[in-house]
Structures are given as C-alpha cells and as structure tokens.
mmCIF file of C-alpha atoms and ligand atoms in Angstrom:
data_model
loop_
_atom_site.group_PDB
_atom_site.id
_atom_site.type_symbol
_atom_site.label_atom_id
_atom_site.label_comp_id
_atom_site.label_asym_id
_atom_site.label_seq_id
_atom_site.Cartn_x
_atom_site.Cartn_y
_atom_site.Cartn_z
ATOM 1 C CA MET F 13 71.606 210.022 78.672
ATOM 2 C CA SER F 14 68.995 207.181 78.182
ATOM 3 C CA SER F 15 67.055 207.369 75.315
ATOM 4 C CA LYS F 16 63.197 208.140 75.276
ATOM 5 C CA VAL F 17 61.062 205.179 76.060
ATOM 6 C CA LEU F 18 57.786 204.919 74.509
ATOM 7 C CA VAL F 19 54.360 203.764 76.068
ATOM 8 C CA THR F 20 51.032 202.911 73.994
ATOM 9 C CA GLY F 21 47.731 203.548 75.491
ATOM 10 C CA GLY F 22 48.855 206.669 77.276
ATOM 11 C CA SER F 23 45.282 207.446 78.513
ATOM 12 C CA GLY F 24 44.544 204.381 80.078
ATOM 13 C CA TYR F 25 44.402 203.174 83.720
ATOM 14 C CA LEU F 26 47.467 201.176 83.593
ATOM 15 C CA GLY F 27 49.219 203.692 81.084
ATOM 16 C CA THR F 28 48.808 206.906 82.921
ATOM 17 C CA GLN F 29 50.232 204.740 86.270
ATOM 18 C CA LEU F 30 53.508 203.637 83.767
ATOM 19 C CA ILE F 31 54.013 206.897 82.428
ATOM 20 C CA ALA F 32 54.032 208.531 86.211
ATOM 21 C CA ALA F 33 56.215 205.781 87.052
ATOM 22 C CA LEU F 34 58.835 206.206 84.342
ATOM 23 C CA LEU F 35 58.731 209.969 84.746
ATOM 24 C CA GLY F 36 59.418 209.617 88.405
ATOM 25 C CA ASP F 37 62.648 207.579 87.386
ATOM 26 C CA GLY F 38 64.010 210.353 85.731
ATOM 27 C CA ARG F 39 62.751 209.253 82.087
ATOM 28 C CA ASP F 40 61.794 211.212 79.247
ATOM 29 C CA VAL F 41 58.517 209.607 77.894
ATOM 30 C CA ARG F 42 56.630 209.549 74.328
ATOM 31 C CA ALA F 43 53.142 208.187 74.692
ATOM 32 C CA THR F 44 50.704 207.465 72.194
ATOM 33 C CA VAL F 45 47.122 208.467 72.635
ATOM 34 C CA ARG F 46 44.123 208.113 69.988
ATOM 35 C CA SER F 47 43.510 211.592 69.991
ATOM 36 C CA LEU F 48 45.251 214.624 71.269
ATOM 37 C CA ASP F 49 42.340 216.283 72.307
ATOM 38 C CA GLY F 50 42.689 214.328 75.302
ATOM 39 C CA GLU F 51 46.100 215.576 75.978
ATOM 40 C CA GLU F 52 45.517 217.633 78.780
ATOM 41 C CA VAL F 53 43.402 214.818 80.560
ATOM 42 C CA VAL F 54 46.297 212.987 80.594
ATOM 43 C CA ARG F 55 48.858 215.285 81.565
ATOM 44 C CA ALA F 56 46.757 215.749 84.578
ATOM 45 C CA ALA F 57 46.328 212.396 85.594
ATOM 46 C CA VAL F 58 49.987 212.013 85.057
ATOM 47 C CA ARG F 59 50.388 214.847 88.006
ATOM 48 C CA ARG F 60 47.883 213.394 90.042
ATOM 49 C CA GLY F 61 51.012 210.769 90.617
ATOM 50 C CA GLY F 62 53.157 213.194 91.973
ATOM 51 C CA VAL F 63 55.302 213.777 89.009
ATOM 52 C CA ASP F 64 55.998 216.882 86.837
ATOM 53 C CA ASP F 65 54.759 215.987 83.321
ATOM 54 C CA THR F 66 57.541 218.365 81.423
ATOM 55 C CA ALA F 67 59.485 215.595 80.001
ATOM 56 C CA LEU F 68 56.296 213.710 78.508
ATOM 57 C CA GLU F 69 55.124 214.242 75.145
ATOM 58 C CA LEU F 70 52.241 212.800 73.743
ATOM 59 C CA VAL F 71 51.736 211.622 70.023
ATOM 60 C CA ALA F 72 48.512 210.605 68.164
ATOM 61 C CA ALA F 73 48.547 206.871 66.694
ATOM 62 C CA ASP F 74 45.946 204.340 66.603
ATOM 63 C CA LEU F 75 46.184 200.491 66.448
ATOM 64 C CA SER F 76 44.003 200.265 63.715
ATOM 65 C CA SER F 77 46.032 202.591 61.330
ATOM 66 C CA ASP F 78 49.682 203.136 60.325
ATOM 67 C CA ASP F 79 49.601 206.878 60.552
ATOM 68 C CA GLY F 80 51.786 208.170 63.175
ATOM 69 C CA TRP F 81 53.810 205.016 64.468
ATOM 70 C CA LEU F 82 56.666 205.682 62.465
ATOM 71 C CA ALA F 83 57.290 209.141 64.092
ATOM 72 C CA ALA F 84 56.066 207.569 67.684
ATOM 73 C CA LEU F 85 59.023 205.217 67.386
ATOM 74 C CA GLU F 86 61.560 207.495 66.097
ATOM 75 C CA GLY F 87 64.594 207.859 68.873
ATOM 76 C CA VAL F 88 62.823 205.162 70.759
ATOM 77 C CA GLU F 89 64.918 201.974 72.552
ATOM 78 C CA GLU F 90 62.417 200.746 74.661
ATOM 79 C CA VAL F 91 58.585 200.086 73.860
ATOM 80 C CA HIS F 92 55.766 199.495 76.288
ATOM 81 C CA HIS F 93 52.824 198.232 74.305
ATOM 82 C CA VAL F 94 49.718 198.764 76.629
ATOM 83 C CA ALA F 95 47.111 199.498 74.483
ATOM 84 C CA SER F 96 44.501 197.104 73.511
ATOM 85 C CA PRO F 97 40.825 197.774 72.869
ATOM 86 C CA ILE F 98 38.760 196.892 76.252
ATOM 87 C CA PRO F 99 34.863 196.885 75.896
ATOM 88 C CA SER F 100 32.430 197.933 78.627
ATOM 89 C CA ALA F 101 30.236 195.296 76.959
ATOM 90 C CA GLN F 102 31.114 192.631 74.990
ATOM 91 C CA PRO F 103 31.124 193.281 70.932
ATOM 92 C CA LYS F 104 28.544 190.894 69.017
ATOM 93 C CA ASP F 105 31.197 190.833 66.313
ATOM 94 C CA PRO F 106 34.250 189.296 67.940
ATOM 95 C CA ASP F 107 36.412 190.815 65.150
ATOM 96 C CA GLU F 108 35.685 194.675 66.493
ATOM 97 C CA LEU F 109 38.154 193.531 69.611
ATOM 98 C CA ILE F 110 40.432 190.643 67.859
ATOM 99 C CA ILE F 111 40.953 192.857 64.563
ATOM 100 C CA PRO F 112 42.670 195.993 66.469
ATOM 101 C CA ALA F 113 44.292 193.717 69.492
ATOM 102 C CA ARG F 114 45.969 191.184 66.825
ATOM 103 C CA GLU F 115 46.678 194.032 64.076
ATOM 104 C CA GLY F 116 47.752 196.680 66.357
ATOM 105 C CA THR F 117 50.463 194.924 68.043
ATOM 106 C CA VAL F 118 52.025 193.332 65.052
ATOM 107 C CA ARG F 119 51.956 197.321 63.991
ATOM 108 C CA VAL F 120 53.636 198.221 67.074
ATOM 109 C CA LEU F 121 56.500 195.498 66.850
ATOM 110 C CA LYS F 122 57.111 195.926 63.134
ATOM 111 C CA ALA F 123 57.477 199.848 63.806
ATOM 112 C CA ALA F 124 60.020 198.887 66.882
ATOM 113 C CA ARG F 125 62.038 196.567 64.729
ATOM 114 C CA ASP F 126 62.050 199.215 61.788
ATOM 115 C CA ALA F 127 63.142 201.892 64.237
ATOM 116 C CA GLY F 128 65.603 199.362 65.971
ATOM 117 C CA ALA F 129 64.192 199.237 69.538
ATOM 118 C CA ARG F 130 65.748 197.240 71.778
ATOM 119 C CA ARG F 131 63.101 195.720 73.492
ATOM 120 C CA VAL F 132 59.105 195.710 73.563
ATOM 121 C CA VAL F 133 57.555 194.760 76.963
ATOM 122 C CA LEU F 134 53.593 193.775 75.895
ATOM 123 C CA THR F 135 50.831 193.717 78.220
ATOM 124 C CA SER F 136 49.050 190.546 77.515
ATOM 125 C CA SER F 137 46.886 188.986 80.399
ATOM 126 C CA PHE F 138 45.817 186.092 82.270
ATOM 127 C CA ALA F 139 43.383 185.990 79.997
ATOM 128 C CA ALA F 140 45.867 184.529 77.348
ATOM 129 C CA VAL F 141 47.023 181.676 79.902
ATOM 130 C CA GLY F 142 44.202 180.513 81.935
ATOM 131 C CA TYR F 143 40.736 180.902 80.013
ATOM 132 C CA SER F 144 40.692 176.952 78.669
ATOM 133 C CA PRO F 145 39.375 174.301 81.173
ATOM 134 C CA LYS F 146 41.741 172.118 83.087
ATOM 135 C CA PRO F 147 41.409 169.114 85.359
ATOM 136 C CA VAL F 148 42.897 171.482 87.824
ATOM 137 C CA ARG F 149 43.222 174.761 87.618
ATOM 138 C CA ASP F 150 46.707 175.543 88.340
ATOM 139 C CA TYR F 151 48.460 178.028 86.159
ATOM 140 C CA THR F 152 52.258 178.794 85.210
ATOM 141 C CA GLU F 153 53.318 180.721 82.317
ATOM 142 C CA ALA F 154 53.618 177.420 80.024
ATOM 143 C CA ASP F 155 49.710 177.335 80.096
ATOM 144 C CA TRP F 156 47.992 178.987 77.012
ATOM 145 C CA THR F 157 44.302 180.079 76.568
ATOM 146 C CA ASP F 158 43.404 178.066 72.835
ATOM 147 C CA PRO F 159 41.415 180.919 71.247
ATOM 148 C CA ASP F 160 39.023 178.067 69.731
ATOM 149 C CA THR F 161 37.598 177.014 73.538
ATOM 150 C CA PRO F 162 34.327 177.160 73.236
ATOM 151 C CA GLY F 163 32.111 180.048 74.942
ATOM 152 C CA LEU F 164 35.280 182.032 75.599
ATOM 153 C CA LEU F 165 34.394 185.747 75.204
ATOM 154 C CA PRO F 166 36.056 187.951 72.448
ATOM 155 C CA TYR F 167 38.107 190.076 74.937
ATOM 156 C CA PRO F 168 40.074 187.124 76.183
ATOM 157 C CA ARG F 169 39.807 185.649 72.945
ATOM 158 C CA SER F 170 41.738 188.942 71.838
ATOM 159 C CA LYS F 171 44.210 189.109 74.359
ATOM 160 C CA ALA F 172 45.478 185.385 73.462
ATOM 161 C CA ILE F 173 45.157 185.846 69.675
ATOM 162 C CA ALA F 174 47.215 189.552 70.084
ATOM 163 C CA GLU F 175 49.719 187.345 72.548
ATOM 164 C CA ARG F 176 50.204 184.866 69.864
ATOM 165 C CA ALA F 177 50.697 186.830 67.122
ATOM 166 C CA ALA F 178 53.507 188.941 69.190
ATOM 167 C CA TRP F 179 55.438 186.007 69.788
ATOM 168 C CA ASP F 180 55.428 184.629 66.127
ATOM 169 C CA PHE F 181 56.289 187.960 64.488
ATOM 170 C CA ILE F 182 59.094 188.109 67.197
ATOM 171 C CA GLU F 183 60.254 184.412 66.290
ATOM 172 C CA SER F 184 59.909 185.072 62.512
ATOM 173 C CA GLU F 185 60.835 188.764 61.916
ATOM 174 C CA GLY F 186 61.939 190.441 64.926
ATOM 175 C CA HIS F 187 65.366 190.447 63.944
ATOM 176 C CA ASP F 188 67.371 192.060 67.091
ATOM 177 C CA THR F 189 64.112 193.577 68.736
ATOM 178 C CA GLU F 190 63.249 191.379 72.129
ATOM 179 C CA LEU F 191 59.629 190.674 73.409
ATOM 180 C CA VAL F 192 58.689 190.337 77.150
ATOM 181 C CA VAL F 193 55.226 189.653 77.873
ATOM 182 C CA VAL F 194 53.508 190.439 81.134
ATOM 183 C CA ASN F 195 49.825 188.828 81.739
ATOM 184 C CA PRO F 196 48.423 190.574 84.675
ATOM 185 C CA THR F 197 44.985 188.939 86.515
ATOM 186 C CA PHE F 198 42.381 191.486 87.249
ATOM 187 C CA ILE F 199 44.048 195.029 87.610
ATOM 188 C CA ALA F 200 42.894 197.029 90.823
ATOM 189 C CA GLY F 201 44.465 199.757 92.727
ATOM 190 C CA PRO F 202 44.235 203.811 92.323
ATOM 191 C CA SER F 203 43.127 205.385 89.355
ATOM 192 C CA LEU F 204 44.890 208.462 88.316
ATOM 193 C CA VAL F 205 42.629 209.223 85.671
ATOM 194 C CA ALA F 206 39.499 211.041 86.733
ATOM 195 C CA SER F 207 37.074 208.860 84.798
ATOM 196 C CA LEU F 208 35.412 205.384 84.802
ATOM 197 C CA ARG F 209 37.792 202.958 82.736
ATOM 198 C CA SER F 210 38.349 199.338 82.550
ATOM 199 C CA SER F 211 38.136 197.470 86.300
ATOM 200 C CA LEU F 212 36.923 200.594 87.898
ATOM 201 C CA ASN F 213 33.349 200.313 86.335
ATOM 202 C CA GLY F 214 33.029 196.824 88.301
ATOM 203 C CA PHE F 215 34.047 198.462 91.645
ATOM 204 C CA LYS F 216 31.451 201.257 91.414
ATOM 205 C CA ALA F 217 28.820 198.846 90.441
ATOM 206 C CA ILE F 218 29.578 196.625 93.293
ATOM 207 C CA ILE F 219 30.019 199.680 95.602
ATOM 208 C CA GLU F 220 26.728 201.207 94.768
ATOM 209 C CA GLY F 221 25.250 198.067 94.593
ATOM 210 C CA THR F 222 23.875 198.360 91.111
ATOM 211 C CA MET F 223 25.638 194.931 90.123
ATOM 212 C CA PRO F 224 22.139 192.722 90.694
ATOM 213 C CA ALA F 225 24.123 189.911 91.641
ATOM 214 C CA LEU F 226 27.934 188.761 91.926
ATOM 215 C CA PRO F 227 29.122 186.478 89.499
ATOM 216 C CA ARG F 228 30.499 183.126 90.671
ATOM 217 C CA GLN F 229 34.203 183.304 89.600
ATOM 218 C CA ARG F 230 37.420 182.887 91.385
ATOM 219 C CA PHE F 231 40.152 185.156 89.934
ATOM 220 C CA GLY F 232 43.702 186.805 90.879
ATOM 221 C CA VAL F 233 44.068 190.504 91.795
ATOM 222 C CA VAL F 234 46.964 192.894 90.901
ATOM 223 C CA ASP F 235 47.701 196.105 91.768
ATOM 224 C CA VAL F 236 48.201 198.622 89.111
ATOM 225 C CA ARG F 237 51.049 200.205 90.385
ATOM 226 C CA ASP F 238 52.563 196.818 90.693
ATOM 227 C CA VAL F 239 51.980 195.993 87.105
ATOM 228 C CA ALA F 240 53.224 199.425 85.890
ATOM 229 C CA ASP F 241 56.858 198.317 88.254
ATOM 230 C CA ALA F 242 56.762 194.814 86.577
ATOM 231 C CA HIS F 243 56.801 196.646 83.236
ATOM 232 C CA ILE F 244 60.123 198.472 84.129
ATOM 233 C CA ARG F 245 61.415 196.212 85.644
ATOM 234 C CA ALA F 246 60.614 193.333 82.454
ATOM 235 C CA MET F 247 62.215 196.191 80.428
ATOM 236 C CA ALA F 248 65.327 196.346 82.822
ATOM 237 C CA THR F 249 66.150 192.595 82.976
ATOM 238 C CA ALA F 250 68.382 191.114 80.506
ATOM 239 C CA ASP F 251 67.532 187.751 81.171
ATOM 240 C CA ALA F 252 63.626 188.386 80.592
ATOM 241 C CA ALA F 253 63.836 188.485 76.823
ATOM 242 C CA GLY F 254 61.695 185.884 75.543
ATOM 243 C CA LYS F 255 59.538 185.212 78.752
ATOM 244 C CA ARG F 256 55.972 185.992 79.968
ATOM 245 C CA TYR F 257 55.330 186.785 83.583
ATOM 246 C CA LEU F 258 52.028 186.246 85.458
ATOM 247 C CA LEU F 259 51.336 189.127 87.796
ATOM 248 C CA LEU F 260 49.133 188.529 90.807
ATOM 249 C CA ALA F 261 49.453 189.643 94.387
ATOM 250 C CA ASP F 262 50.702 186.900 96.975
ATOM 251 C CA GLY F 263 48.173 184.951 98.340
ATOM 252 C CA PRO F 264 44.932 182.920 97.267
ATOM 253 C CA THR F 265 42.737 183.620 94.454
ATOM 254 C CA ILE F 266 39.423 185.697 95.217
ATOM 255 C CA THR F 267 35.695 185.548 94.409
ATOM 256 C CA TRP F 268 33.657 188.328 93.851
ATOM 257 C CA LEU F 269 31.834 187.906 97.426
ATOM 258 C CA GLY F 270 35.082 187.931 99.008
ATOM 259 C CA LEU F 271 36.241 191.475 96.770
ATOM 260 C CA ALA F 272 32.702 192.621 97.833
ATOM 261 C CA GLN F 273 33.256 191.529 101.800
ATOM 262 C CA ILE F 274 36.659 193.556 101.646
ATOM 263 C CA LEU F 275 34.706 196.413 100.236
ATOM 264 C CA ARG F 276 31.942 196.281 103.025
ATOM 265 C CA ASP F 277 34.308 195.938 105.910
ATOM 266 C CA HIS F 278 36.686 198.674 104.665
ATOM 267 C CA LEU F 279 33.889 201.242 103.912
ATOM 268 C CA GLY F 280 31.775 200.847 107.355
ATOM 269 C CA PRO F 281 28.568 202.786 107.222
ATOM 270 C CA ALA F 282 29.427 203.905 103.611
ATOM 271 C CA GLY F 283 29.408 200.471 102.139
ATOM 272 C CA GLU F 284 26.072 199.741 103.495
ATOM 273 C CA ARG F 285 24.912 199.303 99.403
ATOM 274 C CA VAL F 286 28.224 197.000 98.643
ATOM 275 C CA THR F 287 26.561 194.061 96.464
ATOM 276 C CA THR F 288 26.692 190.376 98.535
ATOM 277 C CA ASP F 289 24.176 188.449 96.508
ATOM 278 C CA GLU F 290 25.538 185.947 94.401
ATOM 279 C CA ALA F 291 24.407 184.800 91.081
ATOM 280 C CA PRO F 292 22.848 180.957 91.356
ATOM 281 C CA GLY F 293 24.895 178.358 90.732
ATOM 282 C CA GLU F 294 28.039 176.238 91.998
ATOM 283 C CA GLU F 295 30.985 177.472 93.843
ATOM 284 C CA PRO F 296 33.983 178.007 91.304
ATOM 285 C CA SER F 297 36.711 175.386 91.545
ATOM 286 C CA PRO F 298 39.910 176.329 93.565
ATOM 287 C CA LEU F 299 42.025 178.301 91.056
ATOM 288 C CA THR F 300 45.676 178.793 91.644
ATOM 289 C CA ILE F 301 48.334 181.257 89.388
ATOM 290 C CA HIS F 302 51.596 181.431 90.217
ATOM 291 C CA ASN F 303 53.874 184.722 90.475
ATOM 292 C CA ASP F 304 57.056 183.202 91.533
ATOM 293 C CA ARG F 305 58.693 183.483 88.160
ATOM 294 C CA ALA F 306 58.137 187.494 88.309
ATOM 295 C CA LYS F 307 58.872 187.730 91.818
ATOM 296 C CA ARG F 308 62.386 185.728 91.653
ATOM 297 C CA GLU F 309 63.549 186.676 88.027
ATOM 298 C CA LEU F 310 62.103 190.318 88.003
ATOM 299 C CA VAL F 311 62.134 191.057 91.984
ATOM 300 C CA TRP F 312 58.920 192.066 91.968
ATOM 301 C CA GLN F 313 56.928 192.398 95.229
ATOM 302 C CA PRO F 314 53.730 192.778 94.735
ATOM 303 C CA ARG F 315 51.356 194.428 97.275
ATOM 304 C CA PRO F 316 48.679 192.473 99.200
ATOM 305 C CA ALA F 317 45.214 192.276 96.902
ATOM 306 C CA THR F 318 43.315 193.441 100.067
ATOM 307 C CA THR F 319 45.483 196.843 99.994
ATOM 308 C CA SER F 320 44.807 197.262 96.274
ATOM 309 C CA ILE F 321 40.806 196.647 96.854
ATOM 310 C CA VAL F 322 40.179 199.174 99.120
ATOM 311 C CA GLU F 323 42.413 201.823 97.662
ATOM 312 C CA THR F 324 40.512 201.291 94.655
ATOM 313 C CA ALA F 325 37.118 202.124 96.690
ATOM 314 C CA ASP F 326 39.304 205.103 98.397
ATOM 315 C CA SER F 327 40.364 206.361 94.874
ATOM 316 C CA LEU F 328 37.183 206.432 93.192
ATOM 317 C CA ARG F 329 35.706 208.179 96.351
ATOM 318 C CA ASP F 330 38.423 210.817 96.075
ATOM 319 C CA LEU F 331 38.261 211.390 92.379
ATOM 320 C CA GLY F 332 34.521 211.870 92.966
ATOM 321 C CA LEU F 333 33.549 208.982 90.862
ATOM 322 C CA LEU F 334 30.744 207.373 93.470
ATOM 323 C CA ASP F 335 27.421 208.496 93.335
ATOM 324 C CA ALA F 336 26.347 210.184 96.564
ATOM 325 C CA ARG F 337 23.487 208.706 98.176
HETATM 326 P P1 NAP J 2 42.291 200.953 79.648
HETATM 327 O O1 NAP J 2 41.945 202.155 80.817
HETATM 328 O O2 NAP J 2 40.825 200.925 78.836
HETATM 329 O O3 NAP J 2 43.417 201.494 78.849
HETATM 330 C C1 NAP J 2 43.313 200.864 77.269
HETATM 331 C C2 NAP J 2 44.019 201.689 76.450
HETATM 332 O O4 NAP J 2 44.194 201.221 75.073
HETATM 333 C C3 NAP J 2 43.739 203.253 76.637
HETATM 334 O O5 NAP J 2 44.694 203.908 76.480
HETATM 335 C C4 NAP J 2 42.984 203.004 75.135
HETATM 336 O O6 NAP J 2 42.972 204.881 74.878
HETATM 337 C C5 NAP J 2 43.640 202.297 74.335
HETATM 338 N N1 NAP J 2 43.374 201.763 72.735
HETATM 339 C C6 NAP J 2 42.237 200.982 72.960
HETATM 340 N N2 NAP J 2 41.906 200.656 71.578
HETATM 341 C C7 NAP J 2 43.132 201.450 71.057
HETATM 342 C C8 NAP J 2 43.123 201.459 69.641
HETATM 343 N N3 NAP J 2 42.120 201.265 68.933
HETATM 344 N N4 NAP J 2 44.189 202.541 69.398
HETATM 345 C C9 NAP J 2 44.997 203.040 70.203
HETATM 346 N N5 NAP J 2 44.917 202.692 71.572
HETATM 347 C C10 NAP J 2 43.535 202.096 71.760
HETATM 348 O O7 NAP J 2 42.283 199.481 80.717
HETATM 349 P P2 NAP J 2 43.936 199.612 80.998
HETATM 350 O O8 NAP J 2 43.013 198.178 82.080
HETATM 351 O O9 NAP J 2 44.479 200.317 81.704
HETATM 352 O O10 NAP J 2 44.469 198.166 80.142
HETATM 353 C C11 NAP J 2 45.784 198.647 79.695
HETATM 354 C C12 NAP J 2 46.382 196.996 79.294
HETATM 355 O O11 NAP J 2 46.317 196.315 80.509
HETATM 356 C C13 NAP J 2 45.237 196.444 78.160
HETATM 357 O O12 NAP J 2 46.311 195.692 77.457
HETATM 358 C C14 NAP J 2 44.717 195.517 78.774
HETATM 359 O O13 NAP J 2 44.255 194.369 77.951
HETATM 360 C C15 NAP J 2 45.119 195.049 79.799
HETATM 361 N N6 NAP J 2 44.854 193.996 80.809
HETATM 362 C C16 NAP J 2 43.740 194.757 81.621
HETATM 363 C C17 NAP J 2 43.524 193.928 82.715
HETATM 364 C C18 NAP J 2 42.465 194.597 83.926
HETATM 365 O O14 NAP J 2 41.906 194.020 84.888
HETATM 366 N N7 NAP J 2 42.260 196.029 83.905
HETATM 367 C C19 NAP J 2 43.973 192.955 83.249
HETATM 368 C C20 NAP J 2 44.981 192.243 82.289
HETATM 369 C C21 NAP J 2 45.405 192.715 81.415
HETATM 370 P P3 NAP J 2 41.758 205.195 74.664
HETATM 371 O O15 NAP J 2 41.736 206.180 76.029
HETATM 372 O O16 NAP J 2 41.383 206.390 73.417
HETATM 373 O O17 NAP J 2 40.319 204.201 74.589
#
C-alpha cells in the first residue's frame, strides 16, 4: 500500500486540481490549509473535480509558523509543496511575500527531511527563470532570475528567492530527501474553487472589460490540470531528482491582446465587453520558452494554450463568477 502524499496549499487553484488528480489515482492525500474553517469549501472543490473526497485529510499549517508541520509530515514519503503567497496587488514591503515564501519553503523542506520523506516537488515559477533581461529572450531551465534585477516586482522576486533557498537547503542539509522543481508559466484553465483566485482575476477583468488597457507583455500559458499532472510525473520519475522543469503549452508565447482575442472569438456576443485596448508602449520583444525537457523526461503532454484559455472563461461562467450584464 502506498503511503500518504502531502499537498501544501490545498485550498488553491492549483492545489485543488492536484488533490483531485491524486485522489483520482487512488492515493490517500493529506493537504495543508491555513485554517480548517474552509474545509468544506476545499472538499466541495475537490468533488467538483469528479472525485470522492473520502481519502482526503485536511490539516492546518501556515508557512509563517512551525505549528502543524511535524504532524502534517507524519507518515508521508511524498510532498508536493504548492503553497506560496500570491498577492492580488504587489505589497509596498516586498518582505511580506519574500519572508513567507523563502522561510515557508525551507520550513516544509526541513519537516520533509526530518520525516524521512523521499521527495519534495516544489511549485516554483517561470518568474524564477526568465525575469532578468537577456539580449535574446530564449529561456531554458539553465536560466535564473537574478533577485536583484532592477525593477523586479516582489512576487517574482519571492519565487526566485524561494526556489534558490530550496536548492541550497537540499544541497547542504537535505540528507536523503530529493527535490524536483516545476516552473509553470502563467496558469490558466478551469477552476475547481468557486472563488476568484490567482490568475482568474485577470481573466474576469478582461472578459468584463474592467481592465482599462492590456499590458504589452508576452508570456507562456500552461493549463492548471497539466501543471497538476507534471507534479505527479515529477514525483514518479526517478531521474527527475535534482532537476527543474519549465511548464508551458506547445506553440508560441502569447500577448495579452492575443489572449483577449481568443476570449472574444470564443465568447461570441457574450464577448462584447472583452478588453482589447493595449497600454501605450512598444511591441514586446519575441520570447521563447522551452518545454522539451518536461515533455521528454516526464513524458508530459500539455494541452494547447487556446483550450486552456477558452475553458477558463467557460469555468468562470459555470461557477457564476462573471457579472451578468
Ligand atoms: P492560489 O490559488 O492563490 O494558491 C496559493 C496557495 O498558497 C493557497 O492555498 C494559499 O492558501 C496558500 N498560501 C498562501 N500563503 C500562505 C501561507 N502563508 N501559509 C500557508 N499557505 C499559504 O494560487 P495558485 O495559482 O494555485 O498558486 C499555486 C502555486 O503556483 C504557487 O506556488 C504559485 O506561486 C505558483 N505559480 C502560479 C502561477 C499562476 O499563474 N497562477 C504561475 C506560476 C507559478 P489560502 O487559501 O489560505 O490563501
């Protein structure tokens, strides 16, 4: 019988999809949430993913405190560390994000090592890979965001610092616990949680036309279900230990205008409000992000970005998260 698997950030957009996928694979899952007050919300989200939540146990633990982590790790060999603070607006004091992200990651890794866990798969981000300028914007897992890059916002800074701290800890004090990191680009796709979290806020604002202008940025998109799948494959693939994996859909990277046009075409008359004005400025320079390592080594097959984008809109509508006109 396989041991329990731990998912941190069990209440989130990705966390709930990962829990549902693990339960669907027949695993016993323990998940951490900041407060057990929201237990029924998490269970309802997981059931919305089409699985029975009987084999799910929820425990309370916060990234900012040692309380609860020892108990969370008891009897666990596999840890998916997904939790990280994601602000709806960037804080004035970057430490509000950086400290829980970095210290929380090390706290989870320490607890995993002390419990003798076999492997931790950490959700980092493309923000830890490709947010420092390069003459040609072509990124692989060999690239790192320098946290001291001028103008770097607190959230990408927190992800770069937390991932670096994770590798440093595993190299110096990890003992037999292995680390694998996944670095998703912008996550889209259906939500199991019936509230506006994470990437869903941006989608709602574009669909309802409340975003005054689209930023001139180019970025990669990956489906939330494919990130969950990559987490599971990263845990199961022996040779993945010690590696990071960039996650994005096949095909070219996209601009906000490109994303808005996909939404407008898909929504038909309901897409009349979609924001299509762009902020002033220059066309973003070409951006290439390579996903071939994940495809080859994890045998990972991402959905097309268009599928994820249109299914995000459908999911927001089905969950009643879009304002009626
Ligand atoms: P989300 O829905 O906001 O999930 C974040 C999770 O982290 C939530 O469960 C949240 O709990 C938890 N969390 C935040 N601060 C915490 C703290 N101090 N202690 C314990 N738990 C805490 O966002 P998401 O998109 O699913 O993000 C999941 C992971 O993917 C994060 O590591 C994020 O950085 C990474 N990622 C996201 C994207 C994207 O485009 N969305 C792209 C690349 C990487 P509460 O419910 O209590 O807030």
